PDB file of C-alpha atoms in Angstrom:
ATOM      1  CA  UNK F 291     141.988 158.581 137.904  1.00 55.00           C
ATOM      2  CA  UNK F 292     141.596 161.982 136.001  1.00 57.00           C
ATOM      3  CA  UNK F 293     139.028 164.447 136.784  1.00 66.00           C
ATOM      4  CA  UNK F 294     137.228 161.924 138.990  1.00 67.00           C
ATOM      5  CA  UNK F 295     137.072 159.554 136.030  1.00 64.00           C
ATOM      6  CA  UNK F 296     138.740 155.905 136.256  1.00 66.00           C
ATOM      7  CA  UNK F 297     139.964 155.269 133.177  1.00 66.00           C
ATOM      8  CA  UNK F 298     139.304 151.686 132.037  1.00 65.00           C
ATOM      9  CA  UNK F 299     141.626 148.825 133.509  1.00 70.00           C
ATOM     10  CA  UNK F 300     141.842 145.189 131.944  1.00 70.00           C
ATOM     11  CA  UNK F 301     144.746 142.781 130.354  1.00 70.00           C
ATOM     12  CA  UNK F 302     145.316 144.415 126.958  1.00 71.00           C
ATOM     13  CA  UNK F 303     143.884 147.724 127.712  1.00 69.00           C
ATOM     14  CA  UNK F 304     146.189 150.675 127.540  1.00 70.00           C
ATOM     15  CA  UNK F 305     145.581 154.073 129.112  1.00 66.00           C
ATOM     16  CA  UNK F 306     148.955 155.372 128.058  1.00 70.00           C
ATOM     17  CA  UNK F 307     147.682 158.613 125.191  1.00 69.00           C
ATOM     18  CA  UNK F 308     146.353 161.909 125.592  1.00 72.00           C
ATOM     19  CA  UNK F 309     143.546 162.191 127.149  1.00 74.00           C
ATOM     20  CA  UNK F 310     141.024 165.412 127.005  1.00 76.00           C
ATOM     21  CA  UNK F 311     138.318 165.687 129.665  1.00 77.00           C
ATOM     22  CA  UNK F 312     135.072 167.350 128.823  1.00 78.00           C
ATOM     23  CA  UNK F 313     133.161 168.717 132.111  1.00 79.00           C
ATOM     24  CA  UNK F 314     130.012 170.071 131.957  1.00 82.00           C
ATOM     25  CA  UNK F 315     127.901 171.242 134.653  1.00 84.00           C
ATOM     26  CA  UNK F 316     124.185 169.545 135.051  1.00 84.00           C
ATOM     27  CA  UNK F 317     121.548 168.436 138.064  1.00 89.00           C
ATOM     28  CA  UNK F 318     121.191 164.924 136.974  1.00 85.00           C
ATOM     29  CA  UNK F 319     123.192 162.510 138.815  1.00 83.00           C
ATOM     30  CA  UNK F 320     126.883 162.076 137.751  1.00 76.00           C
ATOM     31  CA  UNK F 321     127.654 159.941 134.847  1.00 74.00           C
ATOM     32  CA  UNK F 322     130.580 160.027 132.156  1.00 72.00           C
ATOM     33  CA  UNK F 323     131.476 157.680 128.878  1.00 73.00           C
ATOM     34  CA  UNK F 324     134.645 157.312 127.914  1.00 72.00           C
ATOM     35  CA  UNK F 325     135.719 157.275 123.616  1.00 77.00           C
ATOM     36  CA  UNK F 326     138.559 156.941 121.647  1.00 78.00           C
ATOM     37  CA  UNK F 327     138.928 159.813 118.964  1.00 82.00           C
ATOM     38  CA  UNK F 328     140.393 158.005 116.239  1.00 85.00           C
ATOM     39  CA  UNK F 329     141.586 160.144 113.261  1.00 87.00           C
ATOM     40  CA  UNK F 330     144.248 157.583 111.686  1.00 88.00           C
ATOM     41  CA  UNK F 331     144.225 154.320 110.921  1.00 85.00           C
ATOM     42  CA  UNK F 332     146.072 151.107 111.847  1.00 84.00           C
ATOM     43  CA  UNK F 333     149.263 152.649 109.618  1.00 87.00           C
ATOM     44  CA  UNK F 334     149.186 155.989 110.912  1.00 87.00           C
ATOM     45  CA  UNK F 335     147.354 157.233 107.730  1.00 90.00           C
ATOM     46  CA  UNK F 336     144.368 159.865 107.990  1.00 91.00           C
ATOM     47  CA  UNK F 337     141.204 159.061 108.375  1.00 89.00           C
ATOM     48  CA  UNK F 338     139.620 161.810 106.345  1.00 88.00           C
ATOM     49  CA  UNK F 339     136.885 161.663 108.707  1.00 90.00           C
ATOM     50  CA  UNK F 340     137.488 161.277 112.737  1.00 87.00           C
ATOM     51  CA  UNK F 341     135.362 158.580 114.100  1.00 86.00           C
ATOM     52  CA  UNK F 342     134.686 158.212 118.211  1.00 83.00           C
ATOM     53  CA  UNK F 343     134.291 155.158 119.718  1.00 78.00           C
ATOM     54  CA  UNK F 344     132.645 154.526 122.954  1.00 74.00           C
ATOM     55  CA  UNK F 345     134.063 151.740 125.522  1.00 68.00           C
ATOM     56  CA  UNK F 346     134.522 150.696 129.134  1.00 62.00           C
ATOM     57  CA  UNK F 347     131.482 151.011 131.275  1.00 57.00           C
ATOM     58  CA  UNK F 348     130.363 153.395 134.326  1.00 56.00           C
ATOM     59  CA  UNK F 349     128.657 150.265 135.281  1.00 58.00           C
ATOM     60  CA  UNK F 350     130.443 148.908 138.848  1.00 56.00           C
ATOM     61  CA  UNK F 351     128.667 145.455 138.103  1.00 55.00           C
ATOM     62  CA  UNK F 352     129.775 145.328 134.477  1.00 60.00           C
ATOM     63  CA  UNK F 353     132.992 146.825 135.191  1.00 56.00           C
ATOM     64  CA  UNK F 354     133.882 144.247 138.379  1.00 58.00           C
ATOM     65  CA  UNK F 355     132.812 141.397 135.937  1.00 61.00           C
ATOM     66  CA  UNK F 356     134.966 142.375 133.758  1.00 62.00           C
ATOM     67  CA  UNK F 357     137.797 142.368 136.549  1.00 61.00           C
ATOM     68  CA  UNK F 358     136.700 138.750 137.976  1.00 63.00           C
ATOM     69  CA  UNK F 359     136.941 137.347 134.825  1.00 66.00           C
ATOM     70  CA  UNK F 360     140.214 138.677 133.871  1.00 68.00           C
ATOM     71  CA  UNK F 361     141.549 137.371 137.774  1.00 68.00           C
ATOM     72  CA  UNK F 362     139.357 134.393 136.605  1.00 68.00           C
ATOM     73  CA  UNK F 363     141.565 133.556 133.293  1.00 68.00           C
ATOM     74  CA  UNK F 364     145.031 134.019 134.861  1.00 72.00           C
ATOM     75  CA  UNK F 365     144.309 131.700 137.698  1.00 72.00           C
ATOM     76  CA  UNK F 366     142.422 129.328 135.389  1.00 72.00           C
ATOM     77  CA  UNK F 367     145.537 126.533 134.898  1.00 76.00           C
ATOM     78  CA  UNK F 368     146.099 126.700 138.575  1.00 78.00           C
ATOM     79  CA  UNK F 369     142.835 125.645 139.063  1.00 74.00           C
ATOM     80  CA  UNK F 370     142.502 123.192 136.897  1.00 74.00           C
ATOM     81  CA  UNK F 371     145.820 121.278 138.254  1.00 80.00           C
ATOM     82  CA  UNK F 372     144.332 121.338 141.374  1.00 81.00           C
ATOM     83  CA  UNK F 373     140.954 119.649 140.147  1.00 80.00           C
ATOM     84  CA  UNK F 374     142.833 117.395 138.495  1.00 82.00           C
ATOM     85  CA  UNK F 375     145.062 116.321 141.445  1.00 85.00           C
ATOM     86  CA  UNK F 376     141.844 116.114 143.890  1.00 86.00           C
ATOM     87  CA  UNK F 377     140.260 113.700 141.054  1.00 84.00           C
ATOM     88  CA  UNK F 378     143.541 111.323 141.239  1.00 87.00           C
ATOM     89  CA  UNK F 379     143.115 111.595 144.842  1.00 87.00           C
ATOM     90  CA  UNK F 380     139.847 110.414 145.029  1.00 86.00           C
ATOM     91  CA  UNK F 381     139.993 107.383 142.231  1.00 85.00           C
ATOM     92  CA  UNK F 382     142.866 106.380 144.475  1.00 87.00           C
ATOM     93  CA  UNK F 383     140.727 106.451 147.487  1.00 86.00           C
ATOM     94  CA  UNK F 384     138.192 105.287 145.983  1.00 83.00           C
ATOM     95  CA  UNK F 385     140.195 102.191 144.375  1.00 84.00           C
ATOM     96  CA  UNK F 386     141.042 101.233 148.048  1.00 85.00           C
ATOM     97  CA  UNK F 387     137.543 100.805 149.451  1.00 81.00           C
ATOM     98  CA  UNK F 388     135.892  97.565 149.629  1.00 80.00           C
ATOM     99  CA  UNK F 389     133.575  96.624 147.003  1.00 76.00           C
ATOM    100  CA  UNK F 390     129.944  96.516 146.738  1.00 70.00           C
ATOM    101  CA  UNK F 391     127.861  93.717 147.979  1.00 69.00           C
ATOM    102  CA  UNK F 392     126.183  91.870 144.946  1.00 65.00           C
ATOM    103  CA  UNK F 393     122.401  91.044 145.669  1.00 62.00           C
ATOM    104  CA  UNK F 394     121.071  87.993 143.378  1.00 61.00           C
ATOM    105  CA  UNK F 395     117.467  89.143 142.884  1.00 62.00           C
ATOM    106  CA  UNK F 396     116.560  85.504 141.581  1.00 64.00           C
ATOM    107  CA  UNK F 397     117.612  83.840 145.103  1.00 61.00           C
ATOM    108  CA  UNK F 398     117.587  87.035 147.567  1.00 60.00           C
ATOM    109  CA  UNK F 399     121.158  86.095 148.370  1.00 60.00           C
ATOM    110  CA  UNK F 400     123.679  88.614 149.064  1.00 57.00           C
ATOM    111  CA  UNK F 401     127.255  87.760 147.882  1.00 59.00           C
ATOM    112  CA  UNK F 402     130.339  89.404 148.149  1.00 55.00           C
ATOM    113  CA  UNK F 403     132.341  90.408 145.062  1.00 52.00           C
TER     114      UNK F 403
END
């Protein structure tokens, strides 16, 4: 955290450039937005003209989504081995109960299958 500011956190996010805080003194309640200042493209080439793009979120809902679902992804195949064990489990179980009894509407007799 810089200057009271947590910097955006997430798989793929990186944190690791300068960074420049702006403070500015104001009544209303606290609030910041965070940008990239890009001034060179993908090859390291000017711009020409700087461009700033705004991301991340002072949201805490938006930004703890954004957590869960990362936590979410990573424990995903875990998960889904487990559901797929407790289904086996359960055909299995169910494979070993008796079966059904078979009414015959036609004589109101019930059989066993």
């Amino acid at each position: 955290m810089m200057c009271g500011v947590p910097l955006p956190r997430a798989a793929g996010t990186c944190t690791r450039c300068p960074t420049e805080c702006r403070l500015s003194y104001s009544d209303a309640p606290w609030q910041y937005t965070v940008s990239l200042h890009v001034i060179t493209d993908a090859n390291g080439l000017p711009l020409g003209q700087a461009r700033n793009e705004q991301f991340g979120t002072n949201n805490l809902v938006e930004r703890l989504g954004t957590g869960l679902a990362d936590l979410i992804s990573q424990r995903l195949p875990q998960v889904q081995d487990e559901v797929d064990k407790s289904i086996m489990s359960t055909r299995a179980l169910l494979a070993q109960l008796p079966r059904p009894p078979f009414t015959d509407t036609r004589s109101e007799r019930t059989t066993w299958v």
